[in-house]
Amino acid sequence: KCELYVGYFTKGGDSVHDISPIADLTVDEVIAIGEELKVPKEILYRTPSDGLSGLSDEDKLGVKYSDIAKYIEDKNSVPKEVADKIEKLHKNSLHKFNIPTYKK
């Protein structure tokens, strides 16, 4: 949910799928499901990263997933500078949700 909100995905890449069963779940909700399913802790709690840059996803975004989740639920629940960063990321990624169509 957080990655979708701020557009942290590759248009035409990891965003291409027919269904997305966990797209409306926060990181904490996915972890709770993973714990219930007994996903190995080294997988479930691994720091999200692209595996190329040496930076975590949160480092690259400049904001924590927990802050994005709080912001989605209540825009006033995070400091203004964090809210501004999240809203900027969100607005700058809206183009990723417009699927081009062919018009004759």
PDB file of C-alpha atoms in Angstrom:
ATOM      1  CA  LYS A   1       0.000   0.000   0.000  1.00  0.00           C
ATOM      2  CA  CYS A   2       2.779   2.400   0.934  1.00  0.00           C
ATOM      3  CA  GLU A   3       4.859   1.743  -2.189  1.00  0.00           C
ATOM      4  CA  LEU A   4       1.823   2.237  -4.397  1.00  0.00           C
ATOM      5  CA  TYR A   5       0.913   5.482  -2.680  1.00  0.00           C
ATOM      6  CA  VAL A   6       4.310   7.061  -3.281  1.00  0.00           C
ATOM      7  CA  GLY A   7       4.865   5.394  -6.661  1.00  0.00           C
ATOM      8  CA  TYR A   8       7.826   3.298  -5.579  1.00  0.00           C
ATOM      9  CA  PHE A   9       7.564   0.796  -8.397  1.00  0.00           C
ATOM     10  CA  THR A  10       8.677   0.581 -11.998  1.00  0.00           C
ATOM     11  CA  LYS A  11       6.020   1.538 -14.515  1.00  0.00           C
ATOM     12  CA  GLY A  12       5.743  -1.402 -16.884  1.00  0.00           C
ATOM     13  CA  GLY A  13       8.039  -3.434 -14.624  1.00  0.00           C
ATOM     14  CA  ASP A  14       7.134  -4.739 -11.175  1.00  0.00           C
ATOM     15  CA  SER A  15       3.757  -3.016 -11.529  1.00  0.00           C
ATOM     16  CA  VAL A  16       2.629  -5.344 -14.330  1.00  0.00           C
ATOM     17  CA  HIS A  17       0.335  -8.068 -13.029  1.00  0.00           C
ATOM     18  CA  ASP A  18      -3.222  -9.332 -13.356  1.00  0.00           C
ATOM     19  CA  ILE A  19      -3.974  -9.353  -9.635  1.00  0.00           C
ATOM     20  CA  SER A  20      -2.284  -7.850  -6.628  1.00  0.00           C
ATOM     21  CA  PRO A  21      -3.604  -9.587  -3.519  1.00  0.00           C
ATOM     22  CA  ILE A  22      -1.537  -7.606  -1.005  1.00  0.00           C
ATOM     23  CA  ALA A  23      -1.611  -4.182  -2.692  1.00  0.00           C
ATOM     24  CA  ASP A  24      -3.963  -2.725  -0.080  1.00  0.00           C
ATOM     25  CA  LEU A  25      -1.941  -3.973   2.896  1.00  0.00           C
ATOM     26  CA  THR A  26       0.675  -2.043   4.836  1.00  0.00           C
ATOM     27  CA  VAL A  27       4.099  -3.494   5.603  1.00  0.00           C
ATOM     28  CA  ASP A  28       2.961  -4.279   9.166  1.00  0.00           C
ATOM     29  CA  GLU A  29      -0.087  -6.162   7.862  1.00  0.00           C
ATOM     30  CA  VAL A  30       2.040  -8.181   5.417  1.00  0.00           C
ATOM     31  CA  ILE A  31       4.469  -9.033   8.226  1.00  0.00           C
ATOM     32  CA  ALA A  32       1.574 -10.144  10.448  1.00  0.00           C
ATOM     33  CA  ILE A  33       0.367 -12.479   7.693  1.00  0.00           C
ATOM     34  CA  GLY A  34       3.922 -13.723   7.165  1.00  0.00           C
ATOM     35  CA  GLU A  35       4.264 -14.483  10.866  1.00  0.00           C
ATOM     36  CA  GLU A  36       0.979 -16.416  10.802  1.00  0.00           C
ATOM     37  CA  LEU A  37       2.211 -18.368   7.773  1.00  0.00           C
ATOM     38  CA  LYS A  38       5.561 -18.956   9.491  1.00  0.00           C
ATOM     39  CA  VAL A  39       7.628 -17.289   6.772  1.00  0.00           C
ATOM     40  CA  PRO A  40      11.290 -17.565   7.834  1.00  0.00           C
ATOM     41  CA  LYS A  41      12.317 -14.498   9.850  1.00  0.00           C
ATOM     42  CA  GLU A  42      15.392 -13.842   7.661  1.00  0.00           C
ATOM     43  CA  ILE A  43      12.997 -13.329   4.737  1.00  0.00           C
ATOM     44  CA  LEU A  44      10.139 -11.650   6.569  1.00  0.00           C
ATOM     45  CA  TYR A  45      12.304  -9.067   8.341  1.00  0.00           C
ATOM     46  CA  ARG A  46      14.931  -8.493   5.658  1.00  0.00           C
ATOM     47  CA  THR A  47      15.445  -4.796   4.977  1.00  0.00           C
ATOM     48  CA  PRO A  48      13.770  -3.994   1.649  1.00  0.00           C
ATOM     49  CA  SER A  49      16.264  -2.911  -1.010  1.00  0.00           C
ATOM     50  CA  ASP A  50      16.786  -3.118  -4.755  1.00  0.00           C
ATOM     51  CA  GLY A  51      19.902  -5.226  -4.208  1.00  0.00           C
ATOM     52  CA  LEU A  52      21.921  -2.987  -6.506  1.00  0.00           C
ATOM     53  CA  SER A  53      22.460   0.414  -4.927  1.00  0.00           C
ATOM     54  CA  GLY A  54      23.500  -0.668  -1.449  1.00  0.00           C
ATOM     55  CA  LEU A  55      20.718   1.501  -0.036  1.00  0.00           C
ATOM     56  CA  SER A  56      17.506   0.409   1.613  1.00  0.00           C
ATOM     57  CA  ASP A  57      14.221   1.307  -0.062  1.00  0.00           C
ATOM     58  CA  GLU A  58      13.505   3.722   2.795  1.00  0.00           C
ATOM     59  CA  ASP A  59      16.896   5.395   2.265  1.00  0.00           C
ATOM     60  CA  LYS A  60      16.120   5.844  -1.418  1.00  0.00           C
ATOM     61  CA  LEU A  61      12.626   7.181  -0.717  1.00  0.00           C
ATOM     62  CA  GLY A  62      13.793   9.477   2.051  1.00  0.00           C
ATOM     63  CA  VAL A  63      10.852   8.439   4.225  1.00  0.00           C
ATOM     64  CA  LYS A  64       9.962   5.409   6.354  1.00  0.00           C
ATOM     65  CA  TYR A  65       7.209   2.976   5.365  1.00  0.00           C
ATOM     66  CA  SER A  66       5.716   3.363   8.838  1.00  0.00           C
ATOM     67  CA  ASP A  67       5.365   7.112   8.269  1.00  0.00           C
ATOM     68  CA  ILE A  68       3.724   6.551   4.886  1.00  0.00           C
ATOM     69  CA  ALA A  69       1.243   4.129   6.474  1.00  0.00           C
ATOM     70  CA  LYS A  70       0.439   6.638   9.231  1.00  0.00           C
ATOM     71  CA  TYR A  71       0.046   9.411   6.650  1.00  0.00           C
ATOM     72  CA  ILE A  72      -2.349   7.342   4.526  1.00  0.00           C
ATOM     73  CA  GLU A  73      -4.540   6.750   7.586  1.00  0.00           C
ATOM     74  CA  ASP A  74      -4.321  10.306   8.941  1.00  0.00           C
ATOM     75  CA  LYS A  75      -2.436  13.027   7.081  1.00  0.00           C
ATOM     76  CA  ASN A  76      -1.871  14.920  10.361  1.00  0.00           C
ATOM     77  CA  SER A  77      -0.183  11.983  12.114  1.00  0.00           C
ATOM     78  CA  VAL A  78       3.336  12.746  10.877  1.00  0.00           C
ATOM     79  CA  PRO A  79       5.463  15.910  11.073  1.00  0.00           C
ATOM     80  CA  LYS A  80       4.755  18.476   8.347  1.00  0.00           C
ATOM     81  CA  GLU A  81       8.107  17.986   6.595  1.00  0.00           C
ATOM     82  CA  VAL A  82       7.471  14.232   6.377  1.00  0.00           C
ATOM     83  CA  ALA A  83       3.904  14.814   5.142  1.00  0.00           C
ATOM     84  CA  ASP A  84       5.199  17.235   2.497  1.00  0.00           C
ATOM     85  CA  LYS A  85       7.765  14.679   1.273  1.00  0.00           C
ATOM     86  CA  ILE A  86       5.142  11.908   1.086  1.00  0.00           C
ATOM     87  CA  GLU A  87       2.669  14.138  -0.750  1.00  0.00           C
ATOM     88  CA  LYS A  88       5.359  15.234  -3.221  1.00  0.00           C
ATOM     89  CA  LEU A  89       6.258  11.606  -3.954  1.00  0.00           C
ATOM     90  CA  HIS A  90       2.566  10.792  -4.386  1.00  0.00           C
ATOM     91  CA  LYS A  91       1.858  13.675  -6.759  1.00  0.00           C
ATOM     92  CA  ASN A  92       5.001  13.059  -8.797  1.00  0.00           C
ATOM     93  CA  SER A  93       4.024   9.426  -9.372  1.00  0.00           C
ATOM     94  CA  LEU A  94       0.391   9.861 -10.431  1.00  0.00           C
ATOM     95  CA  HIS A  95       1.405   9.408 -14.084  1.00  0.00           C
ATOM     96  CA  LYS A  96       2.211   5.775 -13.305  1.00  0.00           C
ATOM     97  CA  PHE A  97      -1.490   5.057 -12.863  1.00  0.00           C
ATOM     98  CA  ASN A  98      -2.506   6.301 -16.308  1.00  0.00           C
ATOM     99  CA  ILE A  99      -2.362   3.439 -18.752  1.00  0.00           C
ATOM    100  CA  PRO A 100      -1.787   4.631 -22.328  1.00  0.00           C
ATOM    101  CA  THR A 101      -4.368   3.448 -24.811  1.00  0.00           C
ATOM    102  CA  TYR A 102      -4.352   3.333 -28.570  1.00  0.00           C
ATOM    103  CA  LYS A 103      -6.758   5.699 -30.293  1.00  0.00           C
ATOM    104  CA  LYS A 104      -7.499   5.386 -33.965  1.00  0.00           C
TER     105      LYS A 104
END
